[in-house]
Tab-separated table of C-alpha atoms and ligand atoms in Angstrom:
chain	number	residue	atom	x	y	z
A	1	UNK	CA	17.804	-18.503	-11.731
A	2	UNK	CA	17.045	-15.082	-10.349
A	3	UNK	CA	15.459	-15.067	-6.910
A	4	UNK	CA	14.256	-12.062	-4.948
A	5	UNK	CA	12.742	-11.918	-1.525
A	6	UNK	CA	10.527	-9.642	0.484
A	7	UNK	CA	11.381	-9.972	4.163
A	8	UNK	CA	9.044	-7.945	6.351
A	9	UNK	CA	9.154	-7.956	10.138
A	10	UNK	CA	5.588	-8.557	11.328
A	11	UNK	CA	5.425	-5.710	13.786
A	12	UNK	CA	2.570	-3.828	12.119
A	13	UNK	CA	0.507	-3.669	8.961
A	14	UNK	CA	1.956	-3.672	5.439
A	15	UNK	CA	3.020	-0.103	4.819
A	16	UNK	CA	3.189	1.745	1.563
A	17	UNK	CA	7.000	1.535	1.665
A	18	UNK	CA	7.017	-2.207	2.280
A	19	UNK	CA	4.443	-2.754	-0.438
A	20	UNK	CA	6.624	-0.845	-2.874
A	21	UNK	CA	9.658	-2.979	-1.987
A	22	UNK	CA	7.546	-6.106	-2.420
A	23	UNK	CA	6.326	-4.814	-5.784
A	24	UNK	CA	9.867	-4.150	-7.033
A	25	UNK	CA	10.960	-7.640	-5.932
A	26	UNK	CA	7.903	-9.201	-7.540
A	27	UNK	CA	8.333	-7.267	-10.796
A	28	UNK	CA	11.986	-8.139	-11.094
A	29	UNK	CA	11.333	-11.822	-10.554
A	30	UNK	CA	8.465	-11.785	-13.058
A	31	UNK	CA	10.533	-9.958	-15.620
A	32	UNK	CA	13.422	-12.372	-15.353
A	33	UNK	CA	11.194	-15.459	-15.050
A	34	UNK	CA	12.727	-15.973	-11.661
A	35	UNK	CA	11.191	-16.573	-8.259
A	36	UNK	CA	9.832	-14.307	-5.575
A	37	UNK	CA	10.173	-15.463	-1.970
A	38	UNK	CA	8.208	-14.171	1.008
A	39	UNK	CA	10.013	-14.453	4.311
A	40	UNK	CA	8.516	-13.336	7.582
A	41	UNK	CA	11.264	-12.065	9.881
A	42	UNK	CA	9.588	-12.749	13.174
A	43	UNK	CA	12.605	-13.315	15.405
A	44	UNK	CA	11.720	-10.317	17.554
A	45	UNK	CA	9.291	-12.286	19.671
A	46	UNK	CA	8.124	-9.312	21.661
A	47	UNK	CA	7.146	-7.130	18.727
A	48	UNK	CA	5.975	-9.756	16.215
A	49	UNK	CA	2.303	-10.702	16.225
A	50	UNK	CA	0.153	-13.160	14.253
A	51	UNK	CA	-2.188	-10.263	13.450
A	52	UNK	CA	0.643	-8.440	11.722
A	53	UNK	CA	1.564	-11.552	9.764
A	54	UNK	CA	-2.038	-11.755	8.593
A	55	UNK	CA	-2.129	-8.039	7.792
A	56	UNK	CA	0.977	-8.405	5.621
A	57	UNK	CA	-0.470	-11.427	3.824
A	58	UNK	CA	-3.767	-9.580	3.285
A	59	UNK	CA	-2.024	-6.533	1.877
A	60	UNK	CA	0.025	-8.608	-0.537
A	61	UNK	CA	-2.986	-10.635	-1.603
A	62	UNK	CA	-4.990	-7.477	-2.276
A	63	UNK	CA	-2.209	-6.181	-4.502
A	64	UNK	CA	-1.797	-9.574	-6.145
A	65	UNK	CA	1.863	-9.884	-5.135
A	66	UNK	CA	1.801	-13.629	-4.769
A	67	UNK	CA	5.039	-15.289	-3.695
A	68	UNK	CA	6.384	-18.320	-5.527
A	69	UNK	CA	7.864	-19.589	-2.275
A	70	UNK	CA	6.961	-19.037	1.313
A	71	UNK	CA	5.919	-17.535	3.524
A	72	UNK	CA	8.909	-18.860	5.414
A	73	UNK	CA	9.040	-17.983	9.084
A	74	UNK	CA	12.356	-17.299	10.721
A	75	UNK	CA	11.106	-18.539	14.079
A	76	UNK	CA	10.859	-22.011	12.510
A	77	UNK	CA	14.490	-21.937	11.490
A	78	UNK	CA	16.232	-21.429	14.824
A	79	UNK	CA	17.944	-24.827	14.680
A	80	UNK	CA	19.466	-23.914	11.376
A	81	UNK	CA	20.752	-20.581	12.701
A	82	UNK	CA	22.297	-22.352	15.714
A	83	UNK	CA	23.997	-24.761	13.363
A	84	UNK	CA	25.541	-21.937	11.336
A	85	UNK	CA	26.608	-20.046	14.469
A	86	UNK	CA	28.360	-23.206	15.688
A	87	UNK	CA	29.979	-23.645	12.278
A	88	UNK	CA	31.332	-20.086	12.344
A	89	UNK	CA	32.765	-20.628	15.838
A	90	UNK	CA	34.296	-23.958	14.788
A	91	UNK	CA	35.992	-22.527	11.755
A	92	UNK	CA	37.355	-19.597	13.755
A	93	UNK	CA	35.155	-16.897	12.230
A	94	UNK	CA	33.185	-16.236	15.397
A	95	UNK	CA	33.897	-16.354	19.109
A	96	UNK	CA	32.238	-16.364	22.486
A	97	UNK	CA	32.340	-13.096	24.350
A	98	UNK	CA	31.743	-12.672	28.061
A	99	UNK	CA	31.989	-8.908	28.274
A	100	UNK	CA	29.397	-7.655	30.680
A	101	UNK	CA	26.934	-4.952	29.918
A	102	UNK	CA	28.713	-2.716	32.413
A	103	UNK	CA	32.072	-3.164	30.732
A	104	UNK	CA	30.587	-2.343	27.347
A	105	UNK	CA	28.898	0.709	28.791
A	106	UNK	CA	32.144	2.027	30.272
A	107	UNK	CA	33.951	1.347	26.987
A	108	UNK	CA	31.290	3.224	25.111
A	109	UNK	CA	31.457	6.236	27.383
A	110	UNK	CA	35.217	6.369	27.119
A	111	UNK	CA	35.077	6.254	23.325
A	112	UNK	CA	32.446	8.940	23.205
A	113	UNK	CA	34.517	11.160	25.516
A	114	UNK	CA	37.470	10.724	23.135
A	115	UNK	CA	35.224	11.525	20.196
A	116	UNK	CA	35.636	8.023	18.823
A	117	UNK	CA	32.931	6.011	17.169
A	118	UNK	CA	31.546	3.590	19.779
A	119	UNK	CA	32.573	0.049	18.829
A	120	UNK	CA	33.471	-3.244	20.430
A	121	UNK	CA	37.198	-3.367	21.161
A	122	UNK	CA	37.723	-7.065	20.477
A	123	UNK	CA	38.505	-7.849	24.103
A	124	UNK	CA	37.420	-11.516	23.853
A	125	UNK	CA	38.399	-11.977	20.209
A	126	UNK	CA	41.516	-14.023	20.824
A	127	UNK	CA	40.598	-15.615	24.174
A	128	UNK	CA	39.117	-18.815	22.731
A	129	UNK	CA	36.351	-18.869	25.335
A	130	UNK	CA	33.906	-21.758	25.555
A	131	UNK	CA	30.343	-21.514	26.763
A	132	UNK	CA	30.118	-22.245	30.452
A	133	UNK	CA	27.079	-23.166	32.438
A	134	UNK	CA	25.620	-20.209	34.275
A	135	UNK	CA	27.781	-17.690	32.457
A	136	UNK	CA	25.933	-15.562	29.894
A	137	UNK	CA	27.927	-15.260	26.703
A	138	UNK	CA	27.111	-13.872	23.302
A	139	UNK	CA	28.736	-14.947	20.062
A	140	UNK	CA	30.470	-12.318	17.956
A	141	UNK	CA	31.467	-12.458	14.332
A	142	UNK	CA	35.200	-12.010	13.735
A	143	UNK	CA	35.012	-9.203	11.278
A	144	UNK	CA	38.128	-8.900	9.100
A	145	UNK	CA	40.378	-6.179	10.504
A	146	UNK	CA	41.904	-5.019	7.261
A	147	UNK	CA	40.814	-4.300	3.758
A	148	UNK	CA	37.589	-2.878	2.375
A	149	UNK	CA	34.186	-4.318	1.594
A	150	UNK	CA	32.937	-3.052	-1.731
A	151	UNK	CA	29.803	-3.800	-3.660
A	152	UNK	CA	27.915	-2.347	-6.551
A	153	UNK	CA	24.481	-1.215	-5.540
A	154	UNK	CA	21.950	-0.909	-8.369
A	155	UNK	CA	20.623	2.278	-6.828
A	156	UNK	CA	23.517	3.787	-4.889
A	157	UNK	CA	26.304	2.846	-7.260
A	158	UNK	CA	29.688	1.830	-5.817
A	159	UNK	CA	29.693	1.431	-2.033
A	160	UNK	CA	32.929	0.806	-0.097
A	161	UNK	CA	33.437	0.516	3.615
A	162	UNK	CA	36.763	-0.084	5.382
A	163	UNK	CA	36.671	-3.114	7.636
A	164	UNK	CA	38.159	-1.008	10.372
A	165	UNK	CA	34.870	0.848	10.496
A	166	UNK	CA	33.035	-2.346	11.350
A	167	UNK	CA	33.338	-3.988	14.748
A	168	UNK	CA	32.714	-7.592	15.747
A	169	UNK	CA	28.967	-7.696	15.777
A	170	UNK	CA	26.921	-9.989	17.969
A	171	UNK	CA	25.422	-12.829	15.925
A	172	UNK	CA	23.913	-14.809	18.822
A	173	UNK	CA	22.442	-13.414	22.000
A	174	UNK	CA	23.252	-14.998	25.338
A	175	UNK	CA	20.122	-17.157	25.057
A	176	UNK	CA	21.460	-18.535	21.780
A	177	UNK	CA	18.948	-16.720	19.592
A	178	UNK	CA	20.303	-15.251	16.351
A	179	UNK	CA	20.451	-11.534	15.668
A	180	UNK	CA	18.987	-9.898	12.575
A	181	UNK	CA	22.188	-9.833	10.503
A	182	UNK	CA	22.884	-13.501	11.098
A	183	UNK	CA	19.415	-14.813	10.301
A	184	UNK	CA	19.152	-12.679	7.161
A	185	UNK	CA	22.477	-13.951	5.902
A	186	UNK	CA	21.666	-17.596	6.576
A	187	UNK	CA	18.290	-17.250	4.873
A	188	UNK	CA	19.571	-15.370	1.850
A	189	UNK	CA	22.192	-18.091	1.483
A	190	UNK	CA	19.902	-21.094	2.053
A	191	UNK	CA	17.137	-19.670	-0.109
A	192	UNK	CA	19.567	-18.944	-2.960
A	193	UNK	CA	18.613	-15.289	-3.101
A	194	UNK	CA	20.388	-13.649	-6.019
A	195	UNK	CA	19.036	-10.098	-5.658
A	196	UNK	CA	18.382	-8.258	-2.414
A	197	UNK	CA	16.037	-5.309	-2.959
A	198	UNK	CA	15.204	-3.464	0.234
A	199	UNK	CA	14.913	-0.090	1.888
A	200	UNK	CA	18.086	1.944	2.195
A	201	UNK	CA	17.779	1.925	5.980
A	202	UNK	CA	19.592	-1.410	5.593
A	203	UNK	CA	22.478	-0.218	3.494
A	204	UNK	CA	24.752	-0.023	6.544
A	205	UNK	CA	24.101	-3.667	7.313
A	206	UNK	CA	25.175	-4.812	3.881
A	207	UNK	CA	28.986	-4.758	4.355
A	208	UNK	CA	28.576	-6.757	7.570
A	209	UNK	CA	26.305	-9.224	5.838
A	210	UNK	CA	28.750	-9.573	2.953
A	211	UNK	CA	31.558	-10.387	5.389
A	212	UNK	CA	29.502	-13.111	7.036
A	213	UNK	CA	28.455	-14.499	3.651
A	214	UNK	CA	32.110	-14.645	2.655
A	215	UNK	CA	33.024	-16.476	5.842
A	216	UNK	CA	30.339	-18.997	4.911
A	217	UNK	CA	31.722	-19.245	1.349
A	218	UNK	CA	28.291	-18.229	0.100
A	219	UNK	CA	27.638	-16.427	-3.153
A	220	UNK	CA	27.170	-12.689	-2.617
A	221	UNK	CA	23.818	-11.484	-3.959
A	222	UNK	CA	23.382	-8.272	-5.908
A	223	UNK	CA	21.892	-5.370	-3.993
A	224	UNK	CA	19.501	-2.528	-4.671
A	225	UNK	CA	18.697	-0.255	-1.738
A	226	UNK	CA	15.723	1.944	-2.504
A	227	UNK	CA	15.326	5.359	-0.865
A	228	UNK	CA	12.596	5.796	1.651
A	229	UNK	CA	9.238	7.378	0.931
A	230	UNK	CA	8.631	10.853	2.286
A	231	UNK	CA	5.438	12.636	3.200
A	232	UNK	CA	4.472	15.800	1.333
A	233	UNK	CA	6.383	17.831	3.947
A	234	UNK	CA	9.669	16.124	3.099
A	235	UNK	CA	9.757	14.115	6.337
A	236	UNK	CA	9.761	10.351	6.469
A	237	UNK	CA	6.270	9.033	5.667
A	238	UNK	CA	4.395	8.192	8.850
A	239	UNK	CA	0.928	8.026	10.355
A	240	UNK	CA	1.033	11.775	10.739
A	241	UNK	CA	0.687	12.096	6.970
A	242	UNK	CA	-2.496	10.033	6.814
A	243	UNK	CA	-2.983	6.464	5.702
A	244	UNK	CA	0.235	4.448	5.502
A	245	UNK	CA	-1.132	0.903	5.626
A	246	UNK	CA	-2.040	-0.384	2.171
A	247	UNK	CA	-5.270	-1.947	3.424
A	248	UNK	CA	-6.459	1.473	4.496
A	249	UNK	CA	-6.501	2.268	0.800
A	250	UNK	CA	-8.549	-0.824	0.133
A	251	UNK	CA	-10.986	0.305	2.829
A	252	UNK	CA	-11.173	3.750	1.264
A	253	UNK	CA	-12.168	2.293	-2.089
A	254	UNK	CA	-8.950	2.502	-4.087
A	255	UNK	CA	-8.265	-0.041	-6.799
A	256	UNK	CA	-5.316	-2.426	-6.470
A	257	UNK	CA	-4.322	-1.778	-10.091
A	258	UNK	CA	-4.089	1.941	-9.336
A	259	UNK	CA	-2.200	1.380	-6.106
A	260	UNK	CA	0.400	-0.748	-7.912
A	261	UNK	CA	0.690	1.826	-10.655
A	262	UNK	CA	1.133	4.569	-8.093
A	263	UNK	CA	3.687	2.598	-6.069
A	264	UNK	CA	5.789	1.656	-9.071
A	265	UNK	CA	6.206	5.309	-9.936
A	266	UNK	CA	7.457	6.098	-6.436
A	267	UNK	CA	11.093	5.579	-7.181
A	268	UNK	CA	11.040	4.138	-10.673
A	269	UNK	CA	10.355	5.695	-14.023
A	270	UNK	CA	10.173	4.855	-17.682
A	271	UNK	CA	10.355	8.032	-19.723
A	272	UNK	CA	7.472	10.204	-18.673
A	273	UNK	CA	4.848	7.498	-18.869
A	274	UNK	CA	2.478	7.562	-15.887
A	275	UNK	CA	-0.031	4.803	-16.513
A	276	UNK	CA	1.313	1.266	-16.721
A	277	UNK	CA	-0.561	-1.959	-17.107
A	278	UNK	CA	0.908	-4.815	-15.095
A	279	UNK	CA	2.280	-6.271	-18.299
A	280	UNK	CA	4.028	-3.022	-19.123
A	281	UNK	CA	5.480	-2.740	-15.638
A	282	UNK	CA	6.940	-6.211	-15.969
A	283	UNK	CA	8.218	-5.550	-19.446
A	284	UNK	CA	9.875	-2.202	-18.707
A	285	UNK	CA	11.081	-2.783	-15.158
A	286	UNK	CA	14.802	-2.605	-14.586
A	287	UNK	CA	16.870	-2.211	-11.444
A	288	UNK	CA	19.060	0.392	-13.025
A	289	UNK	CA	16.086	2.680	-13.614
A	290	UNK	CA	15.380	2.883	-9.877
A	291	UNK	CA	15.784	6.443	-8.643
A	292	UNK	CA	18.371	7.359	-6.096
A	293	UNK	CA	16.411	10.224	-4.595
A	294	UNK	CA	13.608	9.846	-2.107
A	295	UNK	CA	10.084	10.010	-3.497
A	296	UNK	CA	7.212	11.839	-1.809
A	297	UNK	CA	3.829	10.316	-1.312
A	298	UNK	CA	1.230	12.462	-2.993
A	299	UNK	CA	-2.420	11.641	-2.444
A	300	UNK	CA	-3.584	13.878	-5.256
A	301	UNK	CA	-1.531	11.941	-7.735
A	302	UNK	CA	-2.794	8.661	-6.344
A	303	UNK	CA	-6.335	9.991	-6.735
A	304	UNK	CA	-5.668	10.960	-10.312
A	305	UNK	CA	-4.299	7.509	-11.115
A	306	UNK	CA	-7.180	5.832	-9.331
A	307	UNK	CA	-9.646	7.862	-11.342
A	308	UNK	CA	-7.918	6.763	-14.557
A	309	UNK	CA	-8.454	3.146	-13.554
A	310	UNK	CA	-12.033	3.810	-12.456
A	311	UNK	CA	-12.684	4.831	-16.047
A	312	UNK	CA	-10.571	2.291	-17.871
A	313	UNK	CA	-11.055	-1.009	-16.062
A	314	UNK	CA	-13.699	-3.361	-17.488
A	315	UNK	CA	-17.113	-2.170	-16.334
A	316	UNK	CA	-17.866	-5.560	-14.811
A	317	UNK	CA	-14.885	-5.289	-12.486
A	318	UNK	CA	-16.065	-1.937	-11.196
A	319	UNK	CA	-19.621	-3.203	-10.853
A	320	UNK	CA	-18.381	-6.174	-8.815
A	321	UNK	CA	-16.464	-3.875	-6.457
A	322	UNK	CA	-19.444	-1.573	-6.073
A	323	UNK	CA	-21.656	-4.537	-5.206
A	324	UNK	CA	-19.095	-5.737	-2.670
A	325	UNK	CA	-19.082	-2.358	-1.043
A	326	UNK	CA	-22.884	-2.123	-0.996
A	327	UNK	CA	-23.015	-5.575	0.581
A	328	UNK	CA	-20.586	-4.507	3.259
A	329	UNK	CA	-22.685	-1.453	3.969
A	330	UNK	CA	-25.787	-3.634	4.107
A	331	UNK	CA	-27.473	-1.642	1.353
A	332	UNK	CA	-30.089	-3.628	-0.511
A	333	UNK	CA	-29.775	-3.016	-4.231
A	334	UNK	CA	-31.933	-5.810	-5.434
A	335	UNK	CA	-34.474	-4.037	-7.563
A	336	UNK	CA	-34.961	-3.344	-11.226
A	337	UNK	CA	-32.283	-0.762	-11.452
A	338	UNK	CA	-29.955	-1.031	-14.408
A	339	UNK	CA	-26.914	-1.424	-12.243
A	340	UNK	CA	-24.210	-1.429	-14.877
A	341	UNK	CA	-25.564	1.740	-16.462
A	342	UNK	CA	-25.590	3.622	-13.158
A	343	UNK	CA	-22.067	2.550	-12.357
A	344	UNK	CA	-20.908	3.425	-15.841
A	345	UNK	CA	-22.459	6.894	-15.660
A	346	UNK	CA	-20.915	7.610	-12.308
A	347	UNK	CA	-17.462	6.127	-12.691
A	348	UNK	CA	-16.580	8.972	-15.013
A	349	UNK	CA	-16.722	11.345	-12.086
A	350	UNK	CA	-15.786	9.228	-9.065
A	351	UNK	CA	-12.267	9.095	-7.711
A	352	UNK	CA	-12.796	5.914	-5.687
A	353	UNK	CA	-15.267	3.075	-5.360
A	354	UNK	CA	-16.445	4.556	-2.071
A	355	UNK	CA	-17.151	7.906	-3.660
A	356	UNK	CA	-19.042	6.177	-6.428
A	357	UNK	CA	-21.098	4.264	-3.904
A	358	UNK	CA	-21.801	7.453	-1.957
A	359	UNK	CA	-23.010	9.227	-5.037
A	360	UNK	CA	-25.306	6.442	-6.201
A	361	UNK	CA	-26.656	5.519	-2.776
A	362	UNK	CA	-29.749	7.647	-3.492
A	363	UNK	CA	-30.733	5.078	-6.097
A	364	UNK	CA	-31.161	2.406	-3.438
A	365	UNK	CA	-31.860	4.283	-0.276
A	366	UNK	CA	-33.984	7.147	0.825
A	367	UNK	CA	-31.782	10.010	1.898
A	368	UNK	CA	-32.405	11.630	5.250
A	369	UNK	CA	-31.897	15.208	4.241
A	370	UNK	CA	-31.077	17.309	1.203
A	371	UNK	CA	-27.609	18.636	0.769
A	372	UNK	CA	-28.088	21.905	2.678
A	373	UNK	CA	-26.425	24.171	0.156
A	374	UNK	CA	-28.173	22.602	-2.806
A	375	UNK	CA	-31.589	22.811	-1.148
A	376	UNK	CA	-31.082	26.422	-0.085
A	377	UNK	CA	-30.210	27.316	-3.618
A	378	UNK	CA	-32.907	25.596	-5.637
A	379	UNK	CA	-35.684	24.162	-3.498
A	380	UNK	CA	-37.424	27.540	-3.291
A	381	UNK	CA	-40.599	29.227	-4.304
A	382	UNK	CA	-39.814	29.702	-8.029
A	383	UNK	CA	-39.369	25.952	-8.357
A	384	UNK	CA	-42.695	25.095	-6.769
A	385	UNK	CA	-44.973	25.354	-9.772
A	386	UNK	CA	-42.565	23.818	-12.275
A	387	UNK	CA	-42.141	20.861	-9.911
A	388	UNK	CA	-45.892	20.494	-9.496
A	389	UNK	CA	-46.259	20.494	-13.254
A	390	UNK	CA	-43.480	17.936	-13.590
A	391	UNK	CA	-45.297	15.702	-11.151
A	392	UNK	CA	-48.445	15.907	-13.252
A	393	UNK	CA	-46.758	15.364	-16.576
A	394	UNK	CA	-44.537	12.533	-15.326
A	395	UNK	CA	-47.491	10.790	-13.710
A	396	UNK	CA	-49.231	10.732	-17.051
A	397	UNK	CA	-46.284	9.251	-18.960
A	398	UNK	CA	-46.942	5.954	-20.663
A	399	UNK	CA	-43.316	4.929	-20.734
A	400	UNK	CA	-40.725	5.918	-18.180
A	401	UNK	CA	-37.756	6.570	-20.403
A	402	UNK	CA	-35.165	9.302	-20.701
A	403	UNK	CA	-36.627	10.405	-24.007
A	404	UNK	CA	-40.196	10.915	-22.840
A	405	UNK	CA	-38.998	12.459	-19.590
A	406	UNK	CA	-36.866	14.838	-21.584
A	407	UNK	CA	-39.811	15.890	-23.728
A	408	UNK	CA	-41.902	16.551	-20.607
A	409	UNK	CA	-39.165	18.669	-19.070
A	410	UNK	CA	-38.797	20.645	-22.256
A	411	UNK	CA	-42.545	21.300	-22.306
A	412	UNK	CA	-42.256	22.725	-18.794
A	413	UNK	CA	-39.456	25.110	-19.779
A	414	UNK	CA	-41.630	26.424	-22.578
A	415	UNK	CA	-44.769	26.668	-20.500
A	416	UNK	CA	-43.040	28.662	-17.760
A	417	UNK	CA	-40.569	30.445	-20.016
A	418	UNK	CA	-37.636	29.229	-17.925
A	419	UNK	CA	-34.240	27.776	-18.773
A	420	UNK	CA	-33.451	24.075	-18.452
A	421	UNK	CA	-31.521	24.632	-15.211
A	422	UNK	CA	-34.522	26.138	-13.449
A	423	UNK	CA	-36.398	22.861	-13.598
A	424	UNK	CA	-33.524	20.387	-14.057
A	425	UNK	CA	-31.693	21.413	-10.927
A	426	UNK	CA	-34.709	21.382	-8.578
A	427	UNK	CA	-35.606	17.956	-9.973
A	428	UNK	CA	-32.074	16.762	-9.402
A	429	UNK	CA	-31.965	17.901	-5.793
A	430	UNK	CA	-35.460	16.496	-5.315
A	431	UNK	CA	-34.608	13.009	-6.503
A	432	UNK	CA	-30.937	12.624	-5.551
A	433	UNK	CA	-30.671	14.887	-2.522
A	434	UNK	CA	-27.659	16.661	-4.007
A	435	UNK	CA	-26.676	18.731	-6.989
A	436	UNK	CA	-24.526	16.298	-8.944
A	437	UNK	CA	-25.849	13.531	-11.131
A	438	UNK	CA	-25.800	12.477	-14.759
A	439	UNK	CA	-28.269	14.279	-17.068
A	440	UNK	CA	-31.571	14.588	-15.229
A	441	UNK	CA	-33.640	12.597	-17.737
A	442	UNK	CA	-31.233	9.657	-17.386
A	443	UNK	CA	-31.185	10.020	-13.632
A	444	UNK	CA	-34.965	9.833	-13.515
A	445	UNK	CA	-35.086	6.846	-15.802
A	446	UNK	CA	-32.541	5.012	-13.671
A	447	UNK	CA	-34.313	5.783	-10.469
A	448	UNK	CA	-37.621	4.502	-11.784
A	449	UNK	CA	-41.131	5.905	-11.758
A	450	UNK	CA	-42.160	5.155	-8.222
A	451	UNK	CA	-39.169	6.512	-6.389
A	452	UNK	CA	-38.938	9.541	-8.645
A	453	UNK	CA	-42.552	10.579	-8.198
A	454	UNK	CA	-42.461	10.044	-4.447
A	455	UNK	CA	-39.358	12.189	-4.156
A	456	UNK	CA	-40.743	14.987	-6.311
A	457	UNK	CA	-43.770	15.042	-4.033
A	458	UNK	CA	-41.513	15.165	-1.029
A	459	UNK	CA	-39.666	18.171	-2.485
A	460	UNK	CA	-42.951	19.978	-3.192
A	461	UNK	CA	-43.948	19.432	0.443
A	462	UNK	CA	-40.540	20.603	1.543
A	463	UNK	CA	-40.823	23.864	-0.390
A	464	UNK	CA	-44.385	24.470	0.733
A	465	UNK	CA	-43.415	23.952	4.370
A	466	UNK	CA	-40.411	26.240	4.180
A	467	UNK	CA	-42.619	28.913	2.601
A	468	UNK	CA	-45.214	28.801	5.353
A	469	UNK	CA	-42.815	28.677	8.280
B	501	LIG	N1	13.088	-7.522	8.164
B	501	LIG	C1	13.681	-6.320	7.708
B	501	LIG	C2	12.696	-5.179	7.799
B	501	LIG	O1	11.506	-5.408	7.848
B	501	LIG	C3	14.148	-6.403	6.271
B	501	LIG	C4	15.383	-7.171	6.133
B	501	LIG	C5	15.914	-7.242	4.739
B	501	LIG	O2	15.208	-6.954	3.772
B	501	LIG	O3	17.073	-7.644	4.651
B	501	LIG	O4	13.118	-4.051	7.815
């Protein structure tokens, strides 16, 4: 059975790059009816925090990337790592090394001066040292000295590294704790991982890991190292470029469906299709279609995709998210407003849930001030009389419906010999505070009689005051 794993180090939030790796792992396991494992690599005790673990779990939950197994925590597996380190020493594939920091430093400087690649010289390799009380010793893996390590990477193609390039790496620190390469290997082996999909910053570790796996007679997994994500300036994506944590996108009102769709296209393609349902992603996903060149994060494209999902997701889903957001903002929306209709009218023109909420907030809340530009343009003397007339006609309406409101507005255009915009726009700014809304008759109907009339009055006062001052 195919098994993938996502193995983040909990030293920060779940980044866009990590989320993409997790998505690829998840998709591949879903496609092949395999399993997806989540493993928290928290062996770096100084940099790992419970808050980061939670942030990673939150990010994955938001995106719906549920693991079939885990989360496993490496810190709970130290006994197992010790056991494997001892096994490697026993079978002659690892050895104790007492070289001091100073010696290694001198060696390094000498190699650098001779323009050689700094590497351990194998000083303790054949000494057969045993741990001694009070003497700090690390354990090193006995890397083969001849031959080549080759593997087929699903992204990079054939990768070969001569063993002579690899030195005897430390697998246990002097306090007995395992190093990254050792714990990863033991876990991939014990968890029966068949496919390792990860960032290509790890591609240099792979030959070392393969050598250790071989020494343990473990099956070698298949590998796919995906290129990193760049910012729009071609540099590695970082805080400098804006939001990098996936939950920042949740906070900003993006939809998880859109985020997944955006992430999958960062380094994977299927013809020139841009919009993929989850089912389609699973169906079409293949490791060999992963791109070998780095992808750039592009907020405009993400916005475009998000907008597509704003329009195409079931209305009820969008309504639920809007309500959630209003609740978080403490905005009371509990009145007769036809909520679904408002959301439906506005989702056509909102990039995110937050933008939608911002543009419909006038329906629930009084606004403090008019949009300055909009007011300067239309809340002026020529609008005064038409607005006063609108107030009269609207007050006399039997039914407060788009149709009757429309008829009243039309009557005003005829009476004053003005175009629709000359009354529609002042009304719009009067009742919404800004210059964008669905057709004005619908806007008025949605807002309801009371609020609409009060706001038209307020605008009349506003114009009168600006005229006299
Ligand atoms: N824990 C490593 C990281 O967060 C990933 C290790 C792996 O995927 O092998 O970079």
